[in-house]
Amino acid sequence: MVLPSAALAPRLTLVRPSPLTGLDDAGLARAAAEGQPGAAGAVWDRYGALVHGLLRRVLGPGGDVEDHAQETFLQFFREVKNLRDPAALRPFLLGIAVRVARSALRRRRLRRWFSVTDSGALPDEPAEGVDEGAREAVARLYALLDRLDDRARLLFVLRHIEGLELAETAQASGMSLATAKRHLAKVTARVHAMAERDPLLAAYVEPVEEASDG
């Protein structure tokens, strides 16, 4: 399924560049673990947009993305000293973002069970160049995703909306590659079947052929 990327684009607050931005991921992870000045800003500069985008695409409308992004980075800086492979900073951070998103989805389901529902409004004003049809398609897509369990939703979003590679999707989800591929095939077929029954979403549905990563 291909929707206009601008309709899903995150908005970020600009921050002052850190003097540590020239480090590779391993060096940046070590600096963060040691609490070096500027490490927080450097990690944010490098991965803030990625985390915001992932959370926005997983949570959809009414997702309180900014709060969950802050929680992701707070958890990262609490846990980074336990990172065994400093070069794995990116998947480590993505894994934390996925955990934060899953917790948020669980809380959302609980609120709905107790009749405290989200507004359903899209979080931003229409992006320039994005027509209302595209925004309506995004809203309808997330209505479909709300019908999935949390694991299925996360897998679909990470792979097909966020665009992560299969191996990275599996790692961020805490699954083996084989397990992730098996569940992805099922959820992709289900989402596509639901989308094809929606006159607006049907125009965006494209065949998905998964690569044989690993």
mmCIF file of C-alpha atoms in Angstrom:
data_model
loop_
_atom_site.group_PDB
_atom_site.id
_atom_site.type_symbol
_atom_site.label_atom_id
_atom_site.label_comp_id
_atom_site.label_asym_id
_atom_site.label_seq_id
_atom_site.Cartn_x
_atom_site.Cartn_y
_atom_site.Cartn_z
ATOM 1 C CA MET A 1 0.000 0.000 0.000
ATOM 2 C CA VAL A 2 1.465 3.346 -1.026
ATOM 3 C CA LEU A 3 0.146 6.604 0.436
ATOM 4 C CA PRO A 4 1.605 10.091 -0.203
ATOM 5 C CA SER A 5 4.567 10.403 2.152
ATOM 6 C CA ALA A 6 3.805 14.039 2.956
ATOM 7 C CA ALA A 7 0.524 12.973 4.502
ATOM 8 C CA LEU A 8 2.446 10.975 7.102
ATOM 9 C CA ALA A 9 5.438 13.285 7.575
ATOM 10 C CA PRO A 10 6.419 14.222 11.145
ATOM 11 C CA ARG A 11 7.010 17.734 12.416
ATOM 12 C CA LEU A 12 10.107 18.308 14.520
ATOM 13 C CA THR A 13 11.446 21.090 16.682
ATOM 14 C CA LEU A 14 14.881 22.214 15.522
ATOM 15 C CA VAL A 15 17.692 21.777 18.050
ATOM 16 C CA ARG A 16 21.240 23.108 18.144
ATOM 17 C CA PRO A 17 23.727 20.711 16.488
ATOM 18 C CA SER A 18 25.945 18.793 18.901
ATOM 19 C CA PRO A 19 29.756 18.733 18.612
ATOM 20 C CA LEU A 20 29.528 14.922 18.743
ATOM 21 C CA THR A 21 27.529 14.624 15.523
ATOM 22 C CA GLY A 22 30.622 13.495 13.591
ATOM 23 C CA LEU A 23 30.936 10.268 15.601
ATOM 24 C CA ASP A 24 29.750 6.983 14.155
ATOM 25 C CA ASP A 25 26.965 5.115 15.949
ATOM 26 C CA ALA A 26 29.368 3.128 18.126
ATOM 27 C CA GLY A 27 31.164 6.270 19.291
ATOM 28 C CA LEU A 28 27.892 8.065 19.850
ATOM 29 C CA ALA A 29 26.513 5.162 21.900
ATOM 30 C CA ARG A 30 29.642 5.156 24.073
ATOM 31 C CA ALA A 31 29.384 8.912 24.563
ATOM 32 C CA ALA A 32 25.734 8.548 25.582
ATOM 33 C CA ALA A 33 26.530 5.685 27.968
ATOM 34 C CA GLU A 34 29.248 7.811 29.585
ATOM 35 C CA GLY A 35 26.916 10.799 29.862
ATOM 36 C CA GLN A 36 29.218 13.051 27.832
ATOM 37 C CA PRO A 37 27.995 16.628 27.304
ATOM 38 C CA GLY A 38 26.310 16.955 23.942
ATOM 39 C CA ALA A 39 25.576 13.236 23.563
ATOM 40 C CA ALA A 40 21.837 13.692 24.061
ATOM 41 C CA GLY A 41 21.695 16.401 21.402
ATOM 42 C CA ALA A 42 23.758 14.327 18.974
ATOM 43 C CA VAL A 43 21.506 11.269 19.336
ATOM 44 C CA TRP A 44 18.460 13.491 18.878
ATOM 45 C CA ASP A 45 19.953 15.144 15.786
ATOM 46 C CA ARG A 46 20.656 11.774 14.199
ATOM 47 C CA TYR A 47 17.564 9.807 15.158
ATOM 48 C CA GLY A 48 14.905 12.250 16.335
ATOM 49 C CA ALA A 49 13.185 12.341 12.940
ATOM 50 C CA LEU A 50 13.308 8.549 12.661
ATOM 51 C CA VAL A 51 11.724 8.039 16.083
ATOM 52 C CA HIS A 52 9.060 10.690 15.497
ATOM 53 C CA GLY A 53 8.218 9.195 12.114
ATOM 54 C CA LEU A 54 7.998 5.667 13.453
ATOM 55 C CA LEU A 55 5.755 6.674 16.346
ATOM 56 C CA ARG A 56 3.534 8.824 14.168
ATOM 57 C CA ARG A 57 3.045 6.031 11.665
ATOM 58 C CA VAL A 58 2.469 3.339 14.289
ATOM 59 C CA LEU A 59 0.115 5.333 16.496
ATOM 60 C CA GLY A 60 -1.733 7.293 13.827
ATOM 61 C CA PRO A 61 -4.276 10.017 14.663
ATOM 62 C CA GLY A 62 -4.350 11.224 18.255
ATOM 63 C CA GLY A 63 -1.079 9.490 19.033
ATOM 64 C CA ASP A 64 0.573 12.117 21.293
ATOM 65 C CA VAL A 65 3.753 11.574 19.321
ATOM 66 C CA GLU A 66 5.840 14.232 21.057
ATOM 67 C CA ASP A 67 5.218 12.773 24.525
ATOM 68 C CA HIS A 68 6.025 9.250 23.349
ATOM 69 C CA ALA A 69 9.163 10.415 21.552
ATOM 70 C CA GLN A 70 10.393 12.032 24.753
ATOM 71 C CA GLU A 71 9.638 8.828 26.664
ATOM 72 C CA THR A 72 11.575 6.839 24.045
ATOM 73 C CA PHE A 73 14.688 8.974 24.445
ATOM 74 C CA LEU A 74 14.402 9.013 28.249
ATOM 75 C CA GLN A 75 14.322 5.223 28.257
ATOM 76 C CA PHE A 76 17.192 5.112 25.785
ATOM 77 C CA PHE A 77 19.464 7.198 28.012
ATOM 78 C CA ARG A 78 18.521 5.089 31.025
ATOM 79 C CA GLU A 79 19.291 1.845 29.199
ATOM 80 C CA VAL A 80 22.112 2.684 26.772
ATOM 81 C CA LYS A 81 24.777 1.674 29.298
ATOM 82 C CA ASN A 82 23.438 -1.889 28.920
ATOM 83 C CA LEU A 83 23.940 -1.891 25.140
ATOM 84 C CA ARG A 84 26.429 -4.696 24.447
ATOM 85 C CA ASP A 85 27.185 -3.731 20.850
ATOM 86 C CA PRO A 86 27.589 0.066 20.598
ATOM 87 C CA ALA A 87 27.336 -0.150 16.800
ATOM 88 C CA ALA A 88 23.744 -1.360 17.240
ATOM 89 C CA LEU A 89 22.573 2.048 18.479
ATOM 90 C CA ARG A 90 19.912 2.418 15.767
ATOM 91 C CA PRO A 91 18.137 -0.955 16.240
ATOM 92 C CA PHE A 92 18.456 -0.549 20.013
ATOM 93 C CA LEU A 93 16.689 2.817 19.856
ATOM 94 C CA LEU A 94 14.083 1.507 17.419
ATOM 95 C CA GLY A 95 13.358 -1.378 19.771
ATOM 96 C CA ILE A 96 12.696 1.068 22.592
ATOM 97 C CA ALA A 97 10.415 3.147 20.345
ATOM 98 C CA VAL A 98 8.478 0.000 19.468
ATOM 99 C CA ARG A 99 8.055 -0.864 23.160
ATOM 100 C CA VAL A 100 6.815 2.648 23.885
ATOM 101 C CA ALA A 101 4.392 2.422 20.955
ATOM 102 C CA ARG A 102 3.065 -0.952 22.088
ATOM 103 C CA SER A 103 2.436 0.409 25.584
ATOM 104 C CA ALA A 104 0.612 3.380 24.079
ATOM 105 C CA LEU A 105 -1.557 1.094 21.940
ATOM 106 C CA ARG A 106 -2.446 -1.015 24.975
ATOM 107 C CA ARG A 107 -3.431 2.086 26.951
ATOM 108 C CA ARG A 108 -5.517 3.274 24.003
ATOM 109 C CA ARG A 109 -7.385 -0.023 23.925
ATOM 110 C CA LEU A 110 -8.028 0.196 27.658
ATOM 111 C CA ARG A 111 -9.398 3.740 27.308
ATOM 112 C CA ARG A 112 -11.739 2.544 24.573
ATOM 113 C CA TRP A 113 -12.941 -0.357 26.674
ATOM 114 C CA PHE A 114 -13.857 2.144 29.376
ATOM 115 C CA SER A 115 -15.506 4.482 26.837
ATOM 116 C CA VAL A 116 -12.786 7.138 26.950
ATOM 117 C CA THR A 117 -12.110 7.399 23.240
ATOM 118 C CA ASP A 118 -9.689 9.405 21.149
ATOM 119 C CA SER A 119 -11.051 12.246 19.064
ATOM 120 C CA GLY A 120 -10.101 10.591 15.788
ATOM 121 C CA ALA A 121 -8.896 13.900 14.363
ATOM 122 C CA LEU A 122 -5.729 13.888 12.301
ATOM 123 C CA PRO A 123 -2.855 15.391 14.318
ATOM 124 C CA ASP A 124 -1.665 18.079 11.923
ATOM 125 C CA GLU A 125 -3.039 20.564 9.476
ATOM 126 C CA PRO A 126 -2.953 19.333 5.886
ATOM 127 C CA ALA A 127 0.594 19.377 4.558
ATOM 128 C CA GLU A 128 1.153 21.588 1.558
ATOM 129 C CA GLY A 129 0.555 19.656 -1.644
ATOM 130 C CA VAL A 130 -1.427 16.861 0.029
ATOM 131 C CA ASP A 131 -5.018 16.726 -1.149
ATOM 132 C CA GLU A 132 -7.958 15.878 1.058
ATOM 133 C CA GLY A 133 -8.396 12.546 -0.697
ATOM 134 C CA ALA A 134 -4.948 11.481 0.479
ATOM 135 C CA ARG A 135 -5.664 12.605 4.043
ATOM 136 C CA GLU A 136 -8.938 10.700 4.004
ATOM 137 C CA ALA A 137 -7.079 7.621 2.758
ATOM 138 C CA VAL A 138 -4.628 7.919 5.672
ATOM 139 C CA ALA A 139 -7.525 8.206 8.129
ATOM 140 C CA ARG A 140 -9.208 5.143 6.635
ATOM 141 C CA LEU A 141 -5.966 3.180 6.710
ATOM 142 C CA TYR A 142 -5.558 3.814 10.429
ATOM 143 C CA ALA A 143 -9.179 2.826 10.974
ATOM 144 C CA LEU A 144 -8.247 -0.524 9.430
ATOM 145 C CA LEU A 145 -5.096 -0.792 11.544
ATOM 146 C CA ASP A 146 -7.188 -0.228 14.672
ATOM 147 C CA ARG A 147 -8.806 -3.588 13.923
ATOM 148 C CA LEU A 148 -5.471 -5.424 14.225
ATOM 149 C CA ASP A 149 -3.809 -6.672 17.373
ATOM 150 C CA ASP A 150 -0.799 -4.659 18.530
ATOM 151 C CA ARG A 151 1.844 -7.041 17.180
ATOM 152 C CA ALA A 152 0.264 -7.240 13.738
ATOM 153 C CA ARG A 153 -0.170 -3.476 13.566
ATOM 154 C CA LEU A 154 3.436 -2.820 14.522
ATOM 155 C CA LEU A 155 4.798 -5.293 11.994
ATOM 156 C CA PHE A 156 2.715 -3.858 9.166
ATOM 157 C CA VAL A 157 3.629 -0.255 9.961
ATOM 158 C CA LEU A 158 7.339 -0.910 10.476
ATOM 159 C CA ARG A 159 7.665 -2.809 7.225
ATOM 160 C CA HIS A 160 5.174 -1.230 4.822
ATOM 161 C CA ILE A 161 4.741 2.336 6.095
ATOM 162 C CA GLU A 162 7.994 3.066 7.896
ATOM 163 C CA GLY A 163 9.873 1.082 5.247
ATOM 164 C CA LEU A 164 12.279 -0.846 7.481
ATOM 165 C CA GLU A 165 14.096 -3.817 6.027
ATOM 166 C CA LEU A 166 12.798 -7.245 7.039
ATOM 167 C CA ALA A 167 15.743 -7.934 9.325
ATOM 168 C CA GLU A 168 15.395 -4.559 11.036
ATOM 169 C CA THR A 169 11.629 -5.024 11.389
ATOM 170 C CA ALA A 170 12.195 -8.365 13.073
ATOM 171 C CA GLN A 171 14.871 -6.993 15.390
ATOM 172 C CA ALA A 172 12.808 -3.979 16.419
ATOM 173 C CA SER A 173 9.849 -6.272 17.104
ATOM 174 C CA GLY A 174 11.898 -8.725 19.163
ATOM 175 C CA MET A 175 11.237 -11.612 16.756
ATOM 176 C CA SER A 176 13.351 -13.986 14.739
ATOM 177 C CA LEU A 177 13.492 -13.192 11.037
ATOM 178 C CA ALA A 178 11.501 -16.312 10.164
ATOM 179 C CA THR A 179 8.763 -15.499 12.682
ATOM 180 C CA ALA A 180 8.518 -11.901 11.537
ATOM 181 C CA LYS A 181 8.274 -12.951 7.880
ATOM 182 C CA ARG A 182 5.528 -15.443 8.673
ATOM 183 C CA HIS A 183 3.436 -12.950 10.637
ATOM 184 C CA LEU A 184 4.087 -10.188 8.106
ATOM 185 C CA ALA A 185 2.750 -12.322 5.284
ATOM 186 C CA LYS A 186 -0.474 -12.923 7.204
ATOM 187 C CA VAL A 187 -1.054 -9.330 8.301
ATOM 188 C CA THR A 188 -0.157 -7.923 4.883
ATOM 189 C CA ALA A 189 -2.671 -10.203 3.192
ATOM 190 C CA ARG A 190 -5.315 -9.241 5.752
ATOM 191 C CA VAL A 191 -4.750 -5.485 5.452
ATOM 192 C CA HIS A 192 -4.720 -5.634 1.671
ATOM 193 C CA ALA A 193 -7.941 -7.636 1.645
ATOM 194 C CA MET A 194 -9.619 -5.069 3.896
ATOM 195 C CA ALA A 195 -8.244 -2.157 1.863
ATOM 196 C CA GLU A 196 -9.441 -3.629 -1.411
ATOM 197 C CA ARG A 197 -12.998 -3.512 -0.066
ATOM 198 C CA ASP A 198 -12.686 0.238 0.537
ATOM 199 C CA PRO A 199 -13.289 2.230 -2.673
ATOM 200 C CA LEU A 200 -10.790 4.936 -1.688
ATOM 201 C CA LEU A 201 -8.031 2.710 -0.305
ATOM 202 C CA ALA A 202 -8.278 0.231 -3.164
ATOM 203 C CA ALA A 203 -6.544 2.741 -5.446
ATOM 204 C CA TYR A 204 -3.452 2.641 -3.220
ATOM 205 C CA VAL A 205 -3.129 -1.133 -2.913
ATOM 206 C CA GLU A 206 -0.148 -2.622 -4.705
ATOM 207 C CA PRO A 207 1.107 -6.222 -4.720
ATOM 208 C CA VAL A 208 3.771 -6.796 -2.059
ATOM 209 C CA GLU A 209 6.588 -9.225 -2.744
ATOM 210 C CA GLU A 210 8.800 -9.763 0.260
ATOM 211 C CA ALA A 211 12.504 -10.234 -0.292
ATOM 212 C CA SER A 212 14.092 -13.368 1.084
ATOM 213 C CA ASP A 213 16.287 -11.576 3.652
ATOM 214 C CA GLY A 214 18.275 -14.271 5.343
#
